[in-house]
Amino acid sequence: MTAELMRGGPISKRIREHIRERVEVLQAKYGRGPGLAIVRAGDDPASVWYANTLSKAAEKVGITPRVVVLPADVSQATFEEIVRSLNQDADVHGIILQEPYPSHIDGERLVSLLDPNKDVDGVHPLNAGYHFLGTPRFIPATPLGGLLLLEAYDVPLRGAEAVVVGRSNIVGKPMALLLLNRHATVTVCHSRTRDLAAVTRRADILCVAVGRPGLITGEMLKPGAVVVDFGTNPVGDNLVGDVDFATAVEVAAKITPVPGGTGPVTTAVLLRNVLNAFERFLGEPLTLDG
Ligand code: NDP
């Protein structure tokens, strides 16, 4: 068997086109467009790259980006003041606090200060709670993008045996909740899981967000499984997933490539969350919800 590739490009393009058109309509009606603030501290290369990429992607769909760069030795008090002022800023409808934070910074405290209505990353405890309760407002973009991929490629979720490897607050846990809320039977694995392969082999749908290149091999899959690989690991000049693609593609029915799978959808969904925040701010119906 050679698996069908679940590519993120077409879905990402559809979402971006929708946002661009909708922003034009809202701009004409209200004379204003959405704004996104991206706050980063220090010069972590991945963080710099992501802020620039996101900023360019935002501009292309009519969202005005504002990248706030803080020095690596920024004080907690100054960082908090920045968050408070962005909360108050009527031109900013979404705020992203980019990790990693400098080691002396209390990131949890910063996140708790965010205006939940501008928390387009879905990391504020209130938004995590709403998601937990099955009435989500903002869902982290990466797992929501994974779900949209599954839906776009007609993967049945109801009653499916789903396994999520990784339990971070930003990918693994919300992915598990998304699947559970769509009536899959969900198992979550992590670094203390006793026999990982025995669990992954049960999965009709396997979602992997670990950060270890090639952790999941073809022999750890059930034949015909659907595999969503969130891993983005730089190896030499390449980006590879957490799934060993060469062996997995022979066993799975569908699989996301890395790059070109979950990555492009993540950015589009994040922009979609900004559009939702702007629509809520204006009292308009949400056009890309659910
Ligand atoms: P974290 O480091 O926060 O979490 C990793 C998880 O993997 C933890 O729950 C950890 O378990 C678990 N884990 C570690 N080793 C093993 C193992 N040997 N077996 C089973 N589980 C293990 O990572 P993130 O969730 O932030 O990111 C995961 C991956 O997804 C990374 O490659 C990251 O780059 C990528 N990513 C991709 C995005 C995209 O757009 N595609 C966006 C965000 C992240 P424990 O909890 O026990 O420590």
XYZ file of C-alpha atoms and ligand atoms in Angstrom:
338
model
C 0.000 0.000 0.000
C 1.143 3.556 -0.654
C -0.730 6.102 1.376
C -2.617 9.052 -0.016
C -0.930 12.304 0.951
C -3.017 14.713 3.003
C -1.556 17.989 1.811
C -2.234 21.192 3.706
C -1.731 23.601 0.809
C -5.208 23.447 -0.769
C -7.018 23.792 2.576
C -4.749 26.604 3.640
C -5.408 28.405 0.349
C -9.182 28.064 0.740
C -9.091 29.480 4.271
C -6.851 32.385 3.292
C -9.029 33.291 0.324
C -12.072 33.325 2.559
C -10.325 35.586 5.064
C -9.153 38.014 2.383
C -12.632 38.330 0.893
C -14.312 38.686 4.268
C -11.817 41.304 5.446
C -12.524 43.329 2.295
C -16.243 43.249 3.035
C -15.736 44.279 6.671
C -13.245 46.962 5.696
C -15.781 48.464 3.279
C -18.554 48.305 5.888
C -16.663 49.587 8.946
C -13.652 51.394 7.475
C -11.280 49.264 9.521
C -9.561 45.901 9.312
C -8.234 43.336 11.798
C -4.916 43.783 13.578
C -2.614 41.095 14.953
C 0.137 41.740 17.505
C 2.978 39.234 17.671
C 5.170 39.677 20.727
C 8.516 37.995 20.920
C 11.512 38.392 23.208
C 15.150 37.678 22.409
C 16.500 36.293 19.163
C 15.608 32.594 19.080
C 15.970 31.861 15.320
C 12.796 29.763 15.053
C 10.847 32.478 16.839
C 12.214 35.217 14.564
C 11.396 33.115 11.495
C 7.867 32.336 12.670
C 7.089 35.976 13.532
C 8.227 37.103 10.066
C 6.365 34.319 8.264
C 3.164 34.971 10.160
C 3.463 38.691 9.701
C 3.792 38.337 5.901
C 0.932 35.821 5.749
C -1.276 38.211 7.763
C -0.547 41.112 5.440
C -1.514 39.055 2.401
C -5.042 38.516 3.724
C -5.574 42.093 4.898
C -4.694 41.628 8.574
C -2.357 44.360 9.837
C 0.528 42.757 11.724
C 2.488 44.460 14.465
C 5.598 42.608 15.605
C 6.707 43.746 19.063
C 10.311 42.744 19.702
C 11.543 42.817 23.288
C 15.153 42.404 24.406
C 16.138 39.054 25.941
C 16.642 40.802 29.310
C 13.176 42.407 29.324
C 11.752 42.531 32.848
C 8.596 40.685 33.828
C 6.976 44.035 34.689
C 7.707 45.520 31.252
C 6.478 42.391 29.483
C 3.256 42.502 31.502
C 2.817 46.195 30.694
C 3.100 45.420 26.980
C 0.401 42.745 27.263
C -1.892 45.138 29.157
C -1.441 47.900 26.611
C -2.161 45.525 23.689
C -5.293 44.359 25.526
C -6.458 47.999 25.556
C -5.460 48.791 21.975
C -8.573 49.017 19.762
C -6.511 48.380 16.613
C -5.315 45.012 17.919
C -7.817 42.144 17.761
C -5.469 39.213 18.213
C -2.359 38.833 20.366
C 0.262 36.119 20.118
C 2.890 35.734 22.825
C 5.571 33.764 21.119
C 7.516 31.073 22.900
C 10.204 30.490 23.961
C 10.224 33.199 26.623
C 13.516 34.207 28.222
C 14.134 31.844 31.152
C 13.483 34.493 33.831
C 10.016 35.279 32.402
C 6.886 33.753 33.946
C 5.010 32.828 30.749
C 2.023 31.377 32.560
C 1.437 34.693 34.282
C 1.672 36.581 30.956
C -0.837 34.259 29.337
C -3.243 34.700 32.238
C -3.133 38.491 31.678
C -4.173 38.217 28.023
C -7.620 39.473 27.114
C -9.359 36.125 26.367
C -11.175 37.835 23.462
C -7.815 38.515 21.790
C -6.244 35.144 22.642
C -6.085 33.823 19.077
C -3.636 31.096 20.122
C -6.282 29.685 22.485
C -3.857 29.447 25.393
C -5.667 31.500 28.060
C -7.138 29.257 30.791
C -10.639 30.506 29.975
C -10.325 29.457 26.332
C -8.769 26.129 27.291
C -11.706 25.665 29.697
C -14.321 26.472 27.061
C -12.701 23.923 24.775
C -12.651 21.359 27.579
C -16.373 21.922 28.103
C -17.083 21.398 24.400
C -18.057 25.054 23.768
C -14.830 26.376 22.282
C -14.072 30.005 21.399
C -10.421 29.956 20.387
C -8.750 26.604 19.738
C -4.963 26.373 19.240
C -4.297 26.574 15.509
C -2.121 23.480 15.051
C -4.563 20.848 16.370
C -7.560 22.620 14.828
C -5.685 22.537 11.528
C -5.123 18.791 12.033
C -8.855 18.296 12.479
C -9.635 20.349 9.369
C -7.205 18.161 7.417
C -8.934 14.996 8.623
C -12.315 16.435 7.677
C -11.123 17.673 4.285
C -9.820 14.194 3.455
C -13.112 12.583 4.546
C -11.706 10.628 7.455
C -14.592 9.260 9.561
C -14.170 10.347 13.186
C -17.310 9.105 14.916
C -16.486 5.912 16.793
C -12.966 5.787 15.335
C -10.115 4.552 17.520
C -7.854 7.623 17.738
C -4.446 7.761 19.397
C -2.642 11.037 20.115
C 1.065 10.822 20.929
C 2.121 13.913 22.916
C 0.181 15.799 25.588
C 1.328 19.412 25.322
C -1.237 22.134 26.017
C -0.729 23.582 22.547
C -0.974 20.426 20.388
C -1.536 17.011 22.003
C -4.215 17.773 24.605
C -6.371 20.027 22.416
C -6.080 17.484 19.562
C -7.365 14.777 21.892
C -10.282 17.007 22.918
C -11.132 17.868 19.318
C -11.299 14.175 18.445
C -13.277 13.357 21.576
C -15.756 16.145 20.822
C -16.181 14.584 17.356
C -17.014 11.242 19.026
C -13.755 9.381 18.428
C -12.520 6.997 21.134
C -9.308 8.685 22.200
C -6.127 7.445 23.873
C -3.308 9.863 24.737
C 0.302 8.650 24.909
C 3.329 10.432 26.347
C 6.884 9.818 27.483
C 5.788 7.453 30.260
C 3.531 5.285 28.085
C 4.668 1.705 28.675
C 4.357 0.046 25.271
C 3.893 2.814 22.741
C 3.798 0.531 19.686
C 1.067 -1.639 21.213
C -1.112 1.454 21.596
C -0.316 3.093 18.254
C -1.093 -0.192 16.435
C -4.694 0.108 17.643
C -5.178 3.485 15.991
C -7.484 4.093 13.041
C -6.293 7.690 13.366
C -2.841 8.446 14.758
C -1.832 12.031 15.570
C 1.764 12.600 16.578
C 3.149 15.742 18.269
C 6.344 14.849 20.078
C 9.347 16.564 18.512
C 11.421 13.418 17.861
C 12.314 12.660 14.255
C 11.117 9.254 13.106
C 9.744 8.132 16.499
C 6.810 6.382 14.832
C 7.754 3.790 12.217
C 5.627 1.865 9.756
C 5.636 -1.229 11.936
C 3.991 0.753 14.733
C 0.941 1.411 12.532
C -2.219 -0.528 11.915
C -2.474 -1.224 8.169
C -4.799 1.388 6.648
C -4.363 3.897 9.468
C -4.653 7.643 8.927
C -1.569 9.470 10.210
C -1.326 13.158 11.098
C 2.263 14.166 11.752
C 2.642 17.490 13.596
C 6.372 17.047 14.126
C 8.611 19.710 12.627
C 12.205 18.781 13.302
C 15.121 20.416 11.524
C 17.542 17.665 10.481
C 20.478 19.031 8.499
C 18.954 21.288 5.867
C 15.630 19.458 5.933
C 12.492 19.495 8.007
C 11.271 16.050 9.063
C 8.292 14.833 11.024
C 7.929 12.619 14.075
C 6.837 9.806 11.777
C 9.330 7.851 9.682
C 7.693 8.718 6.388
C 9.442 6.099 4.213
C 8.122 3.144 6.231
C 4.812 4.699 7.311
C 3.709 5.545 3.772
C 3.786 1.803 2.949
C 1.387 0.910 5.756
C -0.936 3.895 6.212
C -3.968 4.712 4.052
C -3.486 8.478 4.413
C -0.626 10.507 5.823
C 0.409 14.155 6.093
C 3.779 14.927 4.491
C 6.377 17.019 6.339
C 6.752 19.710 5.178
C 3.514 20.547 3.407
C 1.019 18.802 5.703
C -0.038 20.335 9.012
C 2.316 23.340 8.814
C 0.553 25.424 6.139
C -2.832 24.767 7.746
C -1.595 25.990 11.137
C -0.791 29.452 9.793
C -4.104 29.721 7.937
C -6.097 28.646 11.012
C -4.286 31.150 13.172
C -5.292 33.904 10.728
C -8.798 32.507 10.775
C -8.815 32.890 14.562
C -7.836 36.549 14.098
C -10.741 37.012 11.673
C -13.065 35.424 14.252
C -11.762 37.783 16.946
C -12.366 40.763 14.653
C -15.860 39.584 13.735
C -16.703 39.198 17.433
C -15.283 42.648 18.147
C -17.592 44.110 15.479
C -20.592 42.045 16.584
C -20.642 40.285 13.195
C -21.466 36.589 12.753
C -18.479 34.251 12.632
C -18.033 33.060 9.075
C -15.406 30.374 9.601
C -16.412 28.876 12.928
C -16.646 25.253 14.050
P 6.296 19.433 23.696
O 7.759 19.245 23.870
O 5.590 20.490 24.463
O 5.568 18.040 24.012
C 6.068 16.831 23.533
C 5.214 15.692 24.021
O 5.780 14.494 23.525
C 5.153 15.563 25.542
O 3.840 15.336 25.941
C 6.061 14.358 25.835
O 5.631 13.579 26.945
C 5.868 13.537 24.588
N 6.998 12.638 24.371
C 8.320 12.912 24.427
N 9.053 11.819 24.151
C 8.182 10.822 23.910
C 8.326 9.452 23.585
N 9.523 8.888 23.443
N 7.210 8.727 23.427
C 5.979 9.274 23.560
N 5.791 10.578 23.868
C 6.874 11.337 24.043
O 6.077 19.620 22.122
P 4.912 20.354 21.272
O 3.617 19.678 21.497
O 4.997 21.820 21.428
O 5.434 20.037 19.798
C 5.527 18.718 19.328
C 6.002 18.720 17.909
O 5.064 19.437 17.110
C 7.348 19.429 17.686
O 8.038 18.790 16.645
C 6.938 20.816 17.244
O 7.938 21.429 16.449
C 5.722 20.476 16.435
N 4.783 21.597 16.270
C 4.285 21.707 15.022
C 3.433 22.708 14.729
C 2.867 22.746 13.338
O 2.356 23.761 12.912
N 2.898 21.633 12.598
C 3.084 23.739 15.723
C 3.546 23.441 17.063
C 4.418 22.402 17.282
P 5.631 14.116 28.460
O 4.434 15.011 28.555
O 5.528 12.898 29.269
O 6.919 14.872 28.633
